[in-house]
CSV table of C-alpha atoms in Angstrom, one decimal:
chain,number,residue,atom,x,y,z
A,1,MET,CA,-282.2,-28.8,-94.2
A,2,SER,CA,-285.7,-28.2,-93.1
A,3,ASP,CA,-287.6,-29.9,-90.4
A,4,ALA,CA,-284.3,-30.5,-88.4
A,5,TYR,CA,-286.1,-30.8,-85.0
A,6,ASP,CA,-288.6,-33.4,-84.3
A,7,ARG,CA,-292.2,-31.8,-83.9
A,8,GLU,CA,-293.5,-34.5,-81.6
A,9,MET,CA,-290.5,-34.3,-79.3
A,10,ARG,CA,-290.8,-30.5,-79.3
A,11,GLN,CA,-294.5,-30.9,-78.3
A,12,LYS,CA,-293.4,-33.4,-75.7
A,13,ALA,CA,-290.9,-31.1,-74.2
A,14,HIS,CA,-293.5,-28.3,-73.8
A,15,CYS,CA,-295.8,-30.7,-72.1
A,16,THR,CA,-293.2,-32.0,-69.8
A,17,TRP,CA,-292.2,-28.5,-68.8
A,18,LYS,CA,-295.7,-27.7,-67.9
A,19,GLN,CA,-296.1,-30.9,-65.9
A,20,MET,CA,-293.0,-29.8,-64.0
A,21,GLY,CA,-295.1,-26.8,-62.9
A,22,GLU,CA,-292.8,-24.3,-64.4
A,23,GLN,CA,-294.3,-20.9,-64.7
A,24,ARG,CA,-291.8,-19.6,-67.0
A,25,GLU,CA,-292.6,-20.5,-70.5
A,26,LEU,CA,-290.5,-23.0,-72.6
A,27,GLN,CA,-289.3,-20.8,-75.7
A,28,GLU,CA,-288.7,-21.7,-79.1
A,29,GLY,CA,-286.7,-19.6,-81.5
A,30,THR,CA,-283.9,-19.3,-84.2
A,31,TYR,CA,-280.5,-20.6,-83.1
A,32,ILE,CA,-277.5,-19.5,-85.1
A,33,MET,CA,-274.1,-21.1,-84.6
A,34,LEU,CA,-270.8,-19.2,-84.7
A,35,ALA,CA,-267.5,-21.3,-84.6
A,36,GLY,CA,-265.8,-20.5,-81.2
A,37,PRO,CA,-264.5,-20.5,-78.9
A,38,SER,CA,-265.1,-16.7,-78.8
A,39,PHE,CA,-267.9,-14.4,-77.5
A,40,GLU,CA,-269.6,-12.5,-80.2
A,41,THR,CA,-268.4,-9.1,-81.0
A,42,VAL,CA,-270.9,-6.0,-80.9
A,43,ALA,CA,-270.9,-6.1,-84.9
A,44,GLU,CA,-271.5,-9.8,-84.9
A,45,SER,CA,-274.4,-9.6,-82.4
A,46,ARG,CA,-276.0,-6.6,-84.4
A,47,MET,CA,-275.7,-8.8,-87.7
A,48,LEU,CA,-277.3,-11.7,-85.9
A,49,GLN,CA,-280.1,-9.8,-84.5
A,50,ASN,CA,-280.7,-8.6,-88.0
A,51,LEU,CA,-280.7,-11.9,-89.4
A,52,GLY,CA,-283.4,-12.9,-86.8
A,53,ALA,CA,-281.3,-14.9,-84.3
A,54,ASP,CA,-282.9,-15.4,-80.8
A,55,ALA,CA,-280.0,-17.5,-79.5
A,56,VAL,CA,-276.3,-17.8,-80.8
A,57,GLY,CA,-273.9,-20.5,-79.6
A,58,MET,CA,-270.9,-22.5,-80.6
A,59,SER,CA,-272.3,-26.0,-80.9
A,60,THR,CA,-275.5,-27.8,-81.7
A,61,VAL,CA,-275.7,-27.2,-85.4
A,62,PRO,CA,-273.0,-29.8,-86.5
A,63,GLU,CA,-274.4,-32.4,-84.2
A,64,VAL,CA,-278.0,-31.9,-85.6
A,65,ILE,CA,-276.8,-32.0,-89.1
A,66,VAL,CA,-274.9,-35.3,-88.5
A,67,ALA,CA,-278.0,-36.8,-86.6
A,68,ARG,CA,-280.5,-35.9,-89.3
A,69,HIS,CA,-278.0,-37.3,-91.9
A,70,CYS,CA,-278.1,-40.6,-90.0
A,71,GLY,CA,-281.9,-40.6,-89.9
A,72,LEU,CA,-282.3,-39.8,-86.4
A,73,ARG,CA,-285.0,-37.9,-84.6
A,74,VAL,CA,-283.6,-34.9,-83.1
A,75,PHE,CA,-284.7,-32.6,-80.2
A,76,GLY,CA,-282.2,-29.9,-79.3
A,77,PHE,CA,-282.4,-27.2,-76.4
A,78,SER,CA,-280.2,-24.6,-75.2
A,79,LEU,CA,-279.5,-22.9,-71.9
A,80,ILE,CA,-279.0,-19.2,-72.5
A,81,THR,CA,-276.0,-18.5,-70.2
A,82,ASN,CA,-274.9,-14.9,-71.1
A,83,LYS,CA,-276.4,-11.6,-72.5
A,84,VAL,CA,-275.4,-10.8,-76.2
A,85,ILE,CA,-274.0,-7.2,-76.0
A,86,THR,CA,-275.2,-5.1,-78.9
A,87,ASP,CA,-274.2,-1.6,-77.7
A,88,TYR,CA,-270.5,-0.4,-78.2
A,89,GLU,CA,-271.0,1.9,-75.2
A,90,SER,CA,-272.0,-0.7,-72.9
A,91,ARG,CA,-269.9,-1.5,-69.9
A,92,GLU,CA,-271.2,-4.9,-69.7
A,93,LYS,CA,-269.0,-7.8,-71.3
A,94,ALA,CA,-269.8,-11.4,-72.0
A,95,ASN,CA,-267.5,-13.5,-69.9
A,96,HIS,CA,-266.8,-17.2,-68.9
A,97,GLU,CA,-267.6,-16.7,-65.3
A,98,GLU,CA,-271.2,-15.6,-66.0
A,99,VAL,CA,-271.6,-18.7,-68.3
A,100,LEU,CA,-270.5,-21.1,-65.5
A,101,ASN,CA,-272.6,-19.4,-62.9
A,102,THR,CA,-275.7,-19.5,-65.0
A,103,GLY,CA,-275.1,-23.2,-65.9
A,104,LYS,CA,-274.7,-24.1,-62.1
A,105,GLN,CA,-277.8,-22.4,-61.3
A,106,ALA,CA,-279.9,-24.4,-63.9
A,107,ALA,CA,-278.3,-27.6,-63.6
A,108,GLN,CA,-280.7,-29.3,-61.4
A,109,LYS,CA,-283.9,-28.1,-63.2
A,110,LEU,CA,-282.3,-29.1,-66.6
A,111,GLU,CA,-281.4,-32.5,-64.9
A,112,GLN,CA,-285.0,-33.0,-64.0
A,113,PHE,CA,-286.2,-31.9,-67.4
A,114,VAL,CA,-284.1,-34.2,-69.3
A,115,PHE,CA,-285.0,-37.2,-67.1
A,116,CYS,CA,-288.8,-36.4,-67.1
A,117,LEU,CA,-288.6,-35.9,-71.0
A,118,MET,CA,-286.6,-39.2,-71.8
A,119,ALA,CA,-289.1,-41.0,-69.4
A,120,SER,CA,-292.0,-39.8,-71.6
A,121,LEU,CA,-290.6,-41.1,-74.8
A,122,PRO,CA,-291.4,-44.7,-75.9
A,123,LEU,CA,-288.5,-47.3,-76.1
A,124,PRO,CA,-287.4,-48.0,-79.7
A,125,GLY,CA,-289.5,-50.7,-81.2
A,126,HIS,CA,-292.4,-50.3,-78.6
A,127,ALA,CA,-295.7,-48.5,-79.1
A,128,ASN,CA,-296.8,-45.6,-77.0
């Protein structure tokens, strides 16, 4: 499937983020899905890095495929909640607590972003 994510919605997302006054740039990249629920092994992390992955997760892709199959416009975003470990000698470990804490820290900002983005979109059947 090509062009899974709607270009116009992606542009609106970038504009919305800037209008919110965010200094940190909204990034785009290659998302790869692995079935979970589990964190990636070091070997998997290295493989994904070699394949060009910018982010990895356990969801999003099936939902996007179904939505596009139904003819829907799709915009997706991900909150990166933990660091992928690529070094066998690292003492760091991905853990659920880190994921939950990161989500809690970002919740209010993400809520504002989604609200502002949705408000900028025209209602179905109405002109811009």
